């Protein structure tokens, strides 16, 4: 049996990232790219997070994350503040500018989901997502 799952997941990631960036461009959003959108998404769902927490949620390595956060700060999307709970870390928070982009991001995300699952039944969607969650769990062991 020839197993191509890893290759297929990689292709899905590359193609969906390219498509997501095209949709951002169509909406004239140039403040962030798809990868940075994942960071924004994690912050829209949480008031503030440390870099370590963002890394855990997004799966991004700290080195990549730090440079991405620097660029996002330069674009006025995030700000850093001291972490009163742990002086060794800082908290990342959204700016008002980033909060204003949430609706457009959600519209694009919904469009992507509709594209992903075009011609799939609800049962098939649940099965696919369960399988993908199992793969993630396997990789995190």
mmCIF file of N, CA and C in Angstrom:
data_model
loop_
_atom_site.group_PDB
_atom_site.id
_atom_site.type_symbol
_atom_site.label_atom_id
_atom_site.label_comp_id
_atom_site.label_asym_id
_atom_site.label_seq_id
_atom_site.Cartn_x
_atom_site.Cartn_y
_atom_site.Cartn_z
ATOM 1 N N UNK A 1 0.839 -1.179 0.000
ATOM 2 C CA UNK A 1 0.000 0.000 0.000
ATOM 3 C C UNK A 1 0.889 1.250 0.000
ATOM 4 N N UNK A 2 0.590 2.168 -0.887
ATOM 5 C CA UNK A 2 1.342 3.411 -1.003
ATOM 6 C C UNK A 2 0.640 4.489 -0.188
ATOM 7 N N UNK A 3 1.292 4.990 0.853
ATOM 8 C CA UNK A 3 0.693 5.997 1.728
ATOM 9 C C UNK A 3 1.170 7.394 1.333
ATOM 10 N N UNK A 4 0.228 8.204 0.890
ATOM 11 C CA UNK A 4 0.547 9.559 0.449
ATOM 12 C C UNK A 4 -0.056 10.628 1.353
ATOM 13 N N UNK A 5 -0.521 10.257 2.551
ATOM 14 C CA UNK A 5 -1.211 11.200 3.428
ATOM 15 C C UNK A 5 -0.397 12.436 3.747
ATOM 16 N N UNK A 6 0.862 12.245 4.123
ATOM 17 C CA UNK A 6 1.709 13.397 4.454
ATOM 18 C C UNK A 6 1.869 14.335 3.275
ATOM 19 N N UNK A 7 2.099 13.752 2.100
ATOM 20 C CA UNK A 7 2.230 14.561 0.882
ATOM 21 C C UNK A 7 0.936 15.310 0.603
ATOM 22 N N UNK A 8 -0.198 14.624 0.714
ATOM 23 C CA UNK A 8 -1.489 15.254 0.425
ATOM 24 C C UNK A 8 -1.793 16.385 1.409
ATOM 25 N N UNK A 9 -1.501 16.162 2.683
ATOM 26 C CA UNK A 9 -1.722 17.213 3.683
ATOM 27 C C UNK A 9 -0.840 18.414 3.375
ATOM 28 N N UNK A 10 0.399 18.165 2.989
ATOM 29 C CA UNK A 10 1.311 19.244 2.619
ATOM 30 C C UNK A 10 0.776 20.020 1.418
ATOM 31 N N UNK A 11 0.277 19.314 0.411
ATOM 32 C CA UNK A 11 -0.294 19.973 -0.773
ATOM 33 C C UNK A 11 -1.517 20.805 -0.404
ATOM 34 N N UNK A 12 -2.379 20.257 0.451
ATOM 35 C CA UNK A 12 -3.559 20.998 0.900
ATOM 36 C C UNK A 12 -3.116 22.285 1.588
ATOM 37 N N UNK A 13 -2.113 22.188 2.454
ATOM 38 C CA UNK A 13 -1.631 23.369 3.173
ATOM 39 C C UNK A 13 -1.097 24.418 2.200
ATOM 40 N N UNK A 14 -0.294 24.016 1.234
ATOM 41 C CA UNK A 14 0.283 24.963 0.283
ATOM 42 C C UNK A 14 -0.792 25.624 -0.576
ATOM 43 N N UNK A 15 -1.696 24.818 -1.118
ATOM 44 C CA UNK A 15 -2.736 25.351 -2.003
ATOM 45 C C UNK A 15 -3.705 26.234 -1.223
ATOM 46 N N UNK A 16 -4.091 25.793 -0.028
ATOM 47 C CA UNK A 16 -5.053 26.588 0.746
ATOM 48 C C UNK A 16 -4.416 27.898 1.206
ATOM 49 N N UNK A 17 -3.145 27.884 1.527
ATOM 50 C CA UNK A 17 -2.452 29.115 1.915
ATOM 51 C C UNK A 17 -2.425 30.099 0.752
ATOM 52 N N UNK A 18 -2.112 29.606 -0.427
ATOM 53 C CA UNK A 18 -2.090 30.453 -1.623
ATOM 54 C C UNK A 18 -3.476 31.027 -1.893
ATOM 55 N N UNK A 19 -4.514 30.187 -1.799
ATOM 56 C CA UNK A 19 -5.891 30.620 -2.033
ATOM 57 C C UNK A 19 -6.312 31.649 -0.977
ATOM 58 N N UNK A 20 -5.970 31.403 0.286
ATOM 59 C CA UNK A 20 -6.330 32.330 1.356
ATOM 60 C C UNK A 20 -5.702 33.702 1.094
ATOM 61 N N UNK A 21 -4.437 33.712 0.685
ATOM 62 C CA UNK A 21 -3.769 34.981 0.394
ATOM 63 C C UNK A 21 -4.399 35.687 -0.800
ATOM 64 N N UNK A 22 -4.878 34.929 -1.795
ATOM 65 C CA UNK A 22 -5.590 35.525 -2.925
ATOM 66 C C UNK A 22 -6.885 36.184 -2.452
ATOM 67 N N UNK A 23 -7.598 35.526 -1.536
ATOM 68 C CA UNK A 23 -8.846 36.086 -1.017
ATOM 69 C C UNK A 23 -8.577 37.339 -0.185
ATOM 70 N N UNK A 24 -7.476 37.355 0.554
ATOM 71 C CA UNK A 24 -7.101 38.569 1.290
ATOM 72 C C UNK A 24 -6.875 39.716 0.314
ATOM 73 N N UNK A 25 -6.166 39.416 -0.761
ATOM 74 C CA UNK A 25 -5.870 40.432 -1.770
ATOM 75 C C UNK A 25 -7.152 40.969 -2.409
ATOM 76 N N UNK A 26 -8.116 40.062 -2.696
ATOM 77 C CA UNK A 26 -9.395 40.480 -3.273
ATOM 78 C C UNK A 26 -10.135 41.455 -2.361
ATOM 79 N N UNK A 27 -9.972 41.292 -1.049
ATOM 80 C CA UNK A 27 -10.621 42.184 -0.077
ATOM 81 C C UNK A 27 -9.738 43.385 0.262
ATOM 82 N N UNK A 28 -8.642 43.541 -0.479
ATOM 83 C CA UNK A 28 -7.692 44.635 -0.267
ATOM 84 C C UNK A 28 -7.119 44.653 1.148
ATOM 85 N N UNK A 29 -6.880 43.467 1.679
ATOM 86 C CA UNK A 29 -6.252 43.346 2.993
ATOM 87 C C UNK A 29 -4.785 43.005 2.775
ATOM 88 N N UNK A 30 -3.930 43.951 3.118
ATOM 89 C CA UNK A 30 -2.496 43.691 2.978
ATOM 90 C C UNK A 30 -1.779 43.834 4.314
ATOM 91 N N UNK A 31 -2.550 43.991 5.390
ATOM 92 C CA UNK A 31 -1.950 44.123 6.711
ATOM 93 C C UNK A 31 -1.370 42.812 7.223
ATOM 94 N N UNK A 32 -1.875 41.684 6.739
ATOM 95 C CA UNK A 32 -1.371 40.390 7.192
ATOM 96 C C UNK A 32 -1.550 39.353 6.100
ATOM 97 N N UNK A 33 -0.810 38.247 6.235
ATOM 98 C CA UNK A 33 -0.951 37.126 5.304
ATOM 99 C C UNK A 33 -1.667 35.980 6.029
ATOM 100 N N UNK A 34 -1.855 34.877 5.332
ATOM 101 C CA UNK A 34 -2.573 33.745 5.911
ATOM 102 C C UNK A 34 -1.937 33.203 7.175
ATOM 103 N N UNK A 35 -0.615 33.109 7.191
ATOM 104 C CA UNK A 35 0.072 32.601 8.384
ATOM 105 C C UNK A 35 -0.126 33.530 9.567
ATOM 106 N N UNK A 36 -0.048 34.818 9.329
ATOM 107 C CA UNK A 36 -0.279 35.781 10.396
ATOM 108 C C UNK A 36 -1.747 35.787 10.810
ATOM 109 N N UNK A 37 -2.621 35.453 9.877
ATOM 110 C CA UNK A 37 -4.051 35.363 10.186
ATOM 111 C C UNK A 37 -4.334 34.310 11.245
ATOM 112 N N UNK A 38 -3.551 33.240 11.244
ATOM 113 C CA UNK A 38 -3.719 32.194 12.259
ATOM 114 C C UNK A 38 -3.401 32.757 13.652
ATOM 115 N N UNK A 39 -2.392 33.608 13.707
ATOM 116 C CA UNK A 39 -2.049 34.257 14.971
ATOM 117 C C UNK A 39 -3.176 35.193 15.396
ATOM 118 N N UNK A 40 -3.659 35.993 14.454
ATOM 119 C CA UNK A 40 -4.768 36.901 14.763
ATOM 120 C C UNK A 40 -5.985 36.120 15.236
ATOM 121 N N UNK A 41 -6.275 35.021 14.550
ATOM 122 C CA UNK A 41 -7.426 34.198 14.924
ATOM 123 C C UNK A 41 -7.305 33.726 16.371
ATOM 124 N N UNK A 42 -6.112 33.293 16.749
ATOM 125 C CA UNK A 42 -5.926 32.826 18.126
ATOM 126 C C UNK A 42 -6.133 33.971 19.119
ATOM 127 N N UNK A 43 -5.762 35.179 18.730
ATOM 128 C CA UNK A 43 -5.947 36.332 19.615
ATOM 129 C C UNK A 43 -7.393 36.835 19.608
ATOM 130 N N UNK A 44 -8.093 36.701 18.491
ATOM 131 C CA UNK A 44 -9.513 37.082 18.472
ATOM 132 C C UNK A 44 -10.309 36.186 19.414
ATOM 133 N N UNK A 45 -9.863 34.962 19.576
ATOM 134 C CA UNK A 45 -10.565 34.013 20.443
ATOM 135 C C UNK A 45 -10.094 34.046 21.890
ATOM 136 N N UNK A 46 -9.055 34.792 22.170
ATOM 137 C CA UNK A 46 -8.505 34.948 23.522
ATOM 138 C C UNK A 46 -8.138 36.417 23.670
ATOM 139 N N UNK A 47 -8.340 36.963 24.818
ATOM 140 C CA UNK A 47 -8.068 38.393 24.999
ATOM 141 C C UNK A 47 -6.598 38.726 24.796
ATOM 142 N N UNK A 48 -5.741 37.936 25.403
ATOM 143 C CA UNK A 48 -4.297 38.132 25.275
ATOM 144 C C UNK A 48 -3.609 36.800 25.540
ATOM 145 N N UNK A 49 -2.460 36.628 24.906
ATOM 146 C CA UNK A 49 -1.723 35.370 25.027
ATOM 147 C C UNK A 49 -0.233 35.655 25.094
ATOM 148 N N UNK A 50 0.505 34.737 25.707
ATOM 149 C CA UNK A 50 1.968 34.814 25.660
ATOM 150 C C UNK A 50 2.414 34.214 24.317
ATOM 151 N N UNK A 51 3.660 34.454 23.969
ATOM 152 C CA UNK A 51 4.207 33.882 22.737
ATOM 153 C C UNK A 51 4.148 32.358 22.814
ATOM 154 N N UNK A 52 4.465 31.809 23.971
ATOM 155 C CA UNK A 52 4.425 30.354 24.152
ATOM 156 C C UNK A 52 3.017 29.818 23.907
ATOM 157 N N UNK A 53 2.002 30.505 24.424
ATOM 158 C CA UNK A 53 0.612 30.066 24.235
ATOM 159 C C UNK A 53 0.208 30.158 22.764
ATOM 160 N N UNK A 54 0.616 31.221 22.095
ATOM 161 C CA UNK A 54 0.311 31.358 20.667
ATOM 162 C C UNK A 54 0.978 30.232 19.885
ATOM 163 N N UNK A 55 2.214 29.915 20.229
ATOM 164 C CA UNK A 55 2.934 28.824 19.565
ATOM 165 C C UNK A 55 2.217 27.505 19.727
ATOM 166 N N UNK A 56 1.727 27.250 20.931
ATOM 167 C CA UNK A 56 1.016 25.989 21.187
ATOM 168 C C UNK A 56 -0.281 25.919 20.374
ATOM 169 N N UNK A 57 -1.012 27.022 20.321
ATOM 170 C CA UNK A 57 -2.286 27.058 19.590
ATOM 171 C C UNK A 57 -2.070 26.938 18.085
ATOM 172 N N UNK A 58 -1.072 27.662 17.571
ATOM 173 C CA UNK A 58 -0.873 27.736 16.119
ATOM 174 C C UNK A 58 0.053 26.666 15.568
ATOM 175 N N UNK A 59 0.884 26.076 16.435
ATOM 176 C CA UNK A 59 1.864 25.107 15.964
ATOM 177 C C UNK A 59 3.096 25.752 15.354
ATOM 178 N N UNK A 60 3.218 27.068 15.465
ATOM 179 C CA UNK A 60 4.375 27.777 14.910
ATOM 180 C C UNK A 60 5.536 27.741 15.901
ATOM 181 N N UNK A 61 6.738 27.590 15.369
ATOM 182 C CA UNK A 61 7.947 27.589 16.197
ATOM 183 C C UNK A 61 8.207 28.998 16.725
ATOM 184 N N UNK A 62 8.807 29.071 17.902
ATOM 185 C CA UNK A 62 9.038 30.364 18.545
ATOM 186 C C UNK A 62 9.854 31.304 17.660
ATOM 187 N N UNK A 63 10.846 30.783 16.946
ATOM 188 C CA UNK A 63 11.675 31.645 16.097
ATOM 189 C C UNK A 63 10.848 32.268 14.971
ATOM 190 N N UNK A 64 10.000 31.472 14.331
ATOM 191 C CA UNK A 64 9.121 31.994 13.274
ATOM 192 C C UNK A 64 8.118 32.969 13.852
ATOM 193 N N UNK A 65 7.581 32.594 14.980
ATOM 194 C CA UNK A 65 6.547 33.385 15.633
ATOM 195 C C UNK A 65 7.067 34.762 16.021
ATOM 196 N N UNK A 66 8.266 34.820 16.564
ATOM 197 C CA UNK A 66 8.833 36.093 17.006
ATOM 198 C C UNK A 66 8.977 37.063 15.841
ATOM 199 N N UNK A 67 9.503 36.588 14.719
ATOM 200 C CA UNK A 67 9.667 37.490 13.567
ATOM 201 C C UNK A 67 8.316 37.877 12.971
ATOM 202 N N UNK A 68 7.352 36.962 12.989
ATOM 203 C CA UNK A 68 6.021 37.293 12.490
ATOM 204 C C UNK A 68 5.363 38.339 13.388
ATOM 205 N N UNK A 69 5.516 38.190 14.693
ATOM 206 C CA UNK A 69 4.942 39.158 15.632
ATOM 207 C C UNK A 69 5.606 40.524 15.472
ATOM 208 N N UNK A 70 6.900 40.538 15.208
ATOM 209 C CA UNK A 70 7.594 41.813 14.958
ATOM 210 C C UNK A 70 6.967 42.529 13.766
ATOM 211 N N UNK A 71 6.742 41.794 12.676
ATOM 212 C CA UNK A 71 6.144 42.402 11.479
ATOM 213 C C UNK A 71 4.703 42.857 11.753
ATOM 214 N N UNK A 72 3.972 42.057 12.527
ATOM 215 C CA UNK A 72 2.593 42.414 12.852
ATOM 216 C C UNK A 72 2.541 43.655 13.745
ATOM 217 N N UNK A 73 3.517 43.783 14.618
ATOM 218 C CA UNK A 73 3.584 44.972 15.473
ATOM 219 C C UNK A 73 3.899 46.205 14.625
ATOM 220 N N UNK A 74 4.830 46.055 13.669
ATOM 221 C CA UNK A 74 5.172 47.156 12.761
ATOM 222 C C UNK A 74 3.957 47.619 11.965
ATOM 223 N N UNK A 75 3.067 46.684 11.619
ATOM 224 C CA UNK A 75 1.857 47.019 10.849
ATOM 225 C C UNK A 75 0.717 47.508 11.739
ATOM 226 N N UNK A 76 0.960 47.556 13.044
ATOM 227 C CA UNK A 76 -0.043 48.073 13.962
ATOM 228 C C UNK A 76 -1.163 47.105 14.293
ATOM 229 N N UNK A 77 -0.897 45.787 14.186
ATOM 230 C CA UNK A 77 -1.928 44.779 14.452
ATOM 231 C C UNK A 77 -1.904 44.258 15.879
ATOM 232 N N UNK A 78 -0.729 44.234 16.470
ATOM 233 C CA UNK A 78 -0.598 43.722 17.841
ATOM 234 C C UNK A 78 0.240 44.685 18.659
ATOM 235 N N UNK A 79 0.140 44.518 19.974
ATOM 236 C CA UNK A 79 1.058 45.223 20.866
ATOM 237 C C UNK A 79 1.475 44.259 21.959
ATOM 238 N N UNK A 80 2.635 44.531 22.505
ATOM 239 C CA UNK A 80 3.172 43.702 23.584
ATOM 240 C C UNK A 80 2.992 44.442 24.910
ATOM 241 N N UNK A 81 2.752 43.668 25.969
ATOM 242 C CA UNK A 81 2.698 44.274 27.305
ATOM 243 C C UNK A 81 3.314 43.305 28.296
ATOM 244 N N UNK A 82 3.801 43.842 29.392
ATOM 245 C CA UNK A 82 4.391 43.002 30.432
ATOM 246 C C UNK A 82 3.349 42.041 30.970
ATOM 247 N N UNK A 83 3.801 40.834 31.288
ATOM 248 C CA UNK A 83 2.937 39.810 31.857
ATOM 249 C C UNK A 83 3.039 39.903 33.375
ATOM 250 N N UNK A 84 1.983 40.377 34.011
ATOM 251 C CA UNK A 84 2.009 40.554 35.469
ATOM 252 C C UNK A 84 2.076 39.214 36.201
ATOM 253 N N UNK A 85 1.694 38.136 35.534
ATOM 254 C CA UNK A 85 1.709 36.805 36.149
ATOM 255 C C UNK A 85 3.080 36.136 36.066
ATOM 256 N N UNK A 86 3.892 36.554 35.097
ATOM 257 C CA UNK A 86 5.202 35.933 34.888
ATOM 258 C C UNK A 86 6.119 36.975 34.251
ATOM 259 N N UNK A 87 7.014 37.508 35.034
ATOM 260 C CA UNK A 87 7.899 38.586 34.556
ATOM 261 C C UNK A 87 8.838 38.145 33.436
ATOM 262 N N UNK A 88 8.987 36.819 33.227
ATOM 263 C CA UNK A 88 9.887 36.323 32.183
ATOM 264 C C UNK A 88 9.237 36.310 30.809
ATOM 265 N N UNK A 89 7.937 36.576 30.742
ATOM 266 C CA UNK A 89 7.256 36.551 29.445
ATOM 267 C C UNK A 89 6.440 37.827 29.265
ATOM 268 N N UNK A 90 5.999 38.015 28.034
ATOM 269 C CA UNK A 90 5.145 39.157 27.725
ATOM 270 C C UNK A 90 3.837 38.649 27.152
ATOM 271 N N UNK A 91 2.831 39.476 27.211
ATOM 272 C CA UNK A 91 1.523 39.155 26.631
ATOM 273 C C UNK A 91 1.406 39.871 25.289
ATOM 274 N N UNK A 92 0.735 39.217 24.366
ATOM 275 C CA UNK A 92 0.461 39.796 23.056
ATOM 276 C C UNK A 92 -1.030 40.131 23.017
ATOM 277 N N UNK A 93 -1.342 41.345 22.591
ATOM 278 C CA UNK A 93 -2.727 41.802 22.510
ATOM 279 C C UNK A 93 -2.998 42.390 21.133
ATOM 280 N N UNK A 94 -4.254 42.359 20.730
ATOM 281 C CA UNK A 94 -4.654 42.956 19.467
ATOM 282 C C UNK A 94 -4.846 44.460 19.615
ATOM 283 N N UNK A 95 -4.608 45.164 18.526
ATOM 284 C CA UNK A 95 -4.926 46.591 18.479
ATOM 285 C C UNK A 95 -6.343 46.738 17.916
ATOM 286 N N UNK A 96 -6.865 47.940 17.994
ATOM 287 C CA UNK A 96 -8.188 48.197 17.411
ATOM 288 C C UNK A 96 -8.182 47.933 15.908
ATOM 289 N N UNK A 97 -7.072 48.242 15.265
ATOM 290 C CA UNK A 97 -6.935 48.002 13.818
ATOM 291 C C UNK A 97 -7.150 46.517 13.511
ATOM 292 N N UNK A 98 -6.532 45.642 14.295
ATOM 293 C CA UNK A 98 -6.673 44.195 14.078
ATOM 294 C C UNK A 98 -8.104 43.740 14.369
ATOM 295 N N UNK A 99 -8.697 44.299 15.406
ATOM 296 C CA UNK A 99 -10.068 43.918 15.757
ATOM 297 C C UNK A 99 -11.042 44.254 14.629
ATOM 298 N N UNK A 100 -10.769 45.338 13.903
ATOM 299 C CA UNK A 100 -11.623 45.744 12.786
ATOM 300 C C UNK A 100 -11.533 44.776 11.599
ATOM 301 N N UNK A 101 -10.465 44.002 11.521
ATOM 302 C CA UNK A 101 -10.266 43.065 10.410
ATOM 303 C C UNK A 101 -10.903 41.697 10.661
ATOM 304 N N UNK A 102 -11.416 41.467 11.853
ATOM 305 C CA UNK A 102 -11.936 40.143 12.217
ATOM 306 C C UNK A 102 -13.080 39.692 11.311
ATOM 307 N N UNK A 103 -14.019 40.584 10.999
ATOM 308 C CA UNK A 103 -15.153 40.195 10.162
ATOM 309 C C UNK A 103 -14.690 39.748 8.773
ATOM 310 N N UNK A 104 -13.789 40.512 8.166
ATOM 311 C CA UNK A 104 -13.265 40.129 6.848
ATOM 312 C C UNK A 104 -12.539 38.796 6.913
ATOM 313 N N UNK A 105 -11.759 38.588 7.962
ATOM 314 C CA UNK A 105 -11.050 37.319 8.135
ATOM 315 C C UNK A 105 -12.051 36.167 8.242
ATOM 316 N N UNK A 106 -13.095 36.354 9.037
ATOM 317 C CA UNK A 106 -14.101 35.304 9.198
ATOM 318 C C UNK A 106 -14.830 35.026 7.886
ATOM 319 N N UNK A 107 -15.103 36.075 7.111
ATOM 320 C CA UNK A 107 -15.735 35.879 5.794
ATOM 321 C C UNK A 107 -14.846 35.023 4.892
ATOM 322 N N UNK A 108 -13.557 35.324 4.885
ATOM 323 C CA UNK A 108 -12.612 34.566 4.064
ATOM 324 C C UNK A 108 -12.511 33.131 4.581
ATOM 325 N N UNK A 109 -12.447 32.960 5.887
ATOM 326 C CA UNK A 109 -12.375 31.612 6.473
ATOM 327 C C UNK A 109 -13.600 30.788 6.108
ATOM 328 N N UNK A 110 -14.771 31.406 6.149
ATOM 329 C CA UNK A 110 -16.004 30.698 5.763
ATOM 330 C C UNK A 110 -15.972 30.310 4.288
ATOM 331 N N UNK A 111 -15.457 31.207 3.468
ATOM 332 C CA UNK A 111 -15.332 30.900 2.035
ATOM 333 C C UNK A 111 -14.375 29.722 1.825
ATOM 334 N N UNK A 112 -13.285 29.700 2.583
ATOM 335 C CA UNK A 112 -12.329 28.600 2.486
ATOM 336 C C UNK A 112 -12.980 27.288 2.933
ATOM 337 N N UNK A 113 -13.725 27.316 4.029
ATOM 338 C CA UNK A 113 -14.401 26.101 4.508
ATOM 339 C C UNK A 113 -15.373 25.577 3.476
ATOM 340 N N UNK A 114 -16.118 26.495 2.857
ATOM 341 C CA UNK A 114 -17.063 26.079 1.812
ATOM 342 C C UNK A 114 -16.336 25.448 0.633
ATOM 343 N N UNK A 115 -15.156 25.974 0.317
ATOM 344 C CA UNK A 115 -14.354 25.402 -0.767
ATOM 345 C C UNK A 115 -13.825 24.028 -0.372
ATOM 346 N N UNK A 116 -13.276 23.927 0.852
ATOM 347 C CA UNK A 116 -12.764 22.637 1.339
ATOM 348 C C UNK A 116 -13.819 21.549 1.237
ATOM 349 N N UNK A 117 -15.004 21.858 1.676
ATOM 350 C CA UNK A 117 -16.030 20.830 1.876
ATOM 351 C C UNK A 117 -17.101 20.798 0.783
ATOM 352 N N UNK A 118 -16.829 21.428 -0.325
ATOM 353 C CA UNK A 118 -17.759 21.405 -1.455
ATOM 354 C C UNK A 118 -18.024 19.946 -1.851
ATOM 355 N N UNK A 119 -19.288 19.595 -1.965
ATOM 356 C CA UNK A 119 -19.741 18.259 -2.360
ATOM 357 C C UNK A 119 -19.472 17.170 -1.317
ATOM 358 N N UNK A 120 -19.209 17.547 -0.071
ATOM 359 C CA UNK A 120 -19.068 16.586 1.021
ATOM 360 C C UNK A 120 -20.323 16.619 1.876
ATOM 361 N N UNK A 121 -20.745 15.462 2.353
ATOM 362 C CA UNK A 121 -21.879 15.405 3.280
ATOM 363 C C UNK A 121 -21.397 15.801 4.683
ATOM 364 N N UNK A 122 -22.339 16.132 5.558
ATOM 365 C CA UNK A 122 -21.981 16.444 6.946
ATOM 366 C C UNK A 122 -21.248 15.276 7.589
ATOM 367 N N UNK A 123 -21.699 14.059 7.297
ATOM 368 C CA UNK A 123 -21.055 12.866 7.846
ATOM 369 C C UNK A 123 -19.603 12.779 7.378
ATOM 370 N N UNK A 124 -19.369 13.017 6.101
ATOM 371 C CA UNK A 124 -18.000 12.963 5.561
ATOM 372 C C UNK A 124 -17.117 14.050 6.179
ATOM 373 N N UNK A 125 -17.682 15.229 6.367
ATOM 374 C CA UNK A 125 -16.922 16.327 6.973
ATOM 375 C C UNK A 125 -16.499 15.940 8.384
ATOM 376 N N UNK A 126 -17.425 15.384 9.153
ATOM 377 C CA UNK A 126 -17.099 14.951 10.512
ATOM 378 C C UNK A 126 -16.018 13.875 10.501
ATOM 379 N N UNK A 127 -16.117 12.933 9.567
ATOM 380 C CA UNK A 127 -15.112 11.873 9.474
ATOM 381 C C UNK A 127 -13.735 12.439 9.139
ATOM 382 N N UNK A 128 -13.684 13.328 8.152
ATOM 383 C CA UNK A 128 -12.407 13.927 7.755
ATOM 384 C C UNK A 128 -11.777 14.649 8.944
ATOM 385 N N UNK A 129 -12.576 15.460 9.626
ATOM 386 C CA UNK A 129 -12.031 16.234 10.742
ATOM 387 C C UNK A 129 -11.594 15.327 11.886
ATOM 388 N N UNK A 130 -12.322 14.259 12.119
ATOM 389 C CA UNK A 130 -11.894 13.301 13.145
ATOM 390 C C UNK A 130 -10.566 12.651 12.774
ATOM 391 N N UNK A 131 -10.413 12.273 11.510
ATOM 392 C CA UNK A 131 -9.154 11.675 11.059
ATOM 393 C C UNK A 131 -7.997 12.666 11.191
ATOM 394 N N UNK A 132 -8.235 13.908 10.791
ATOM 395 C CA UNK A 132 -7.178 14.918 10.884
ATOM 396 C C UNK A 132 -6.787 15.178 12.338
ATOM 397 N N UNK A 133 -7.768 15.216 13.234
ATOM 398 C CA UNK A 133 -7.467 15.396 14.663
ATOM 399 C C UNK A 133 -6.649 14.228 15.196
ATOM 400 N N UNK A 134 -6.934 13.028 14.707
ATOM 401 C CA UNK A 134 -6.146 11.865 15.127
ATOM 402 C C UNK A 134 -4.717 11.964 14.624
ATOM 403 N N UNK A 135 -4.534 12.445 13.401
ATOM 404 C CA UNK A 135 -3.187 12.613 12.852
ATOM 405 C C UNK A 135 -2.427 13.636 13.691
ATOM 406 N N UNK A 136 -3.080 14.747 14.026
ATOM 407 C CA UNK A 136 -2.442 15.766 14.860
ATOM 408 C C UNK A 136 -2.042 15.156 16.203
ATOM 409 N N UNK A 137 -2.943 14.413 16.798
ATOM 410 C CA UNK A 137 -2.661 13.770 18.079
ATOM 411 C C UNK A 137 -1.467 12.819 17.962
ATOM 412 N N UNK A 138 -1.427 12.033 16.886
ATOM 413 C CA UNK A 138 -0.300 11.127 16.655
ATOM 414 C C UNK A 138 1.019 11.891 16.560
ATOM 415 N N UNK A 139 0.986 13.007 15.862
ATOM 416 C CA UNK A 139 2.207 13.795 15.680
ATOM 417 C C UNK A 139 2.665 14.462 16.969
ATOM 418 N N UNK A 140 1.729 14.786 17.833
ATOM 419 C CA UNK A 140 2.072 15.471 19.088
ATOM 420 C C UNK A 140 2.552 14.513 20.177
ATOM 421 N N UNK A 141 2.398 13.202 19.973
ATOM 422 C CA UNK A 141 2.829 12.225 20.991
ATOM 423 C C UNK A 141 4.324 12.248 21.202
#
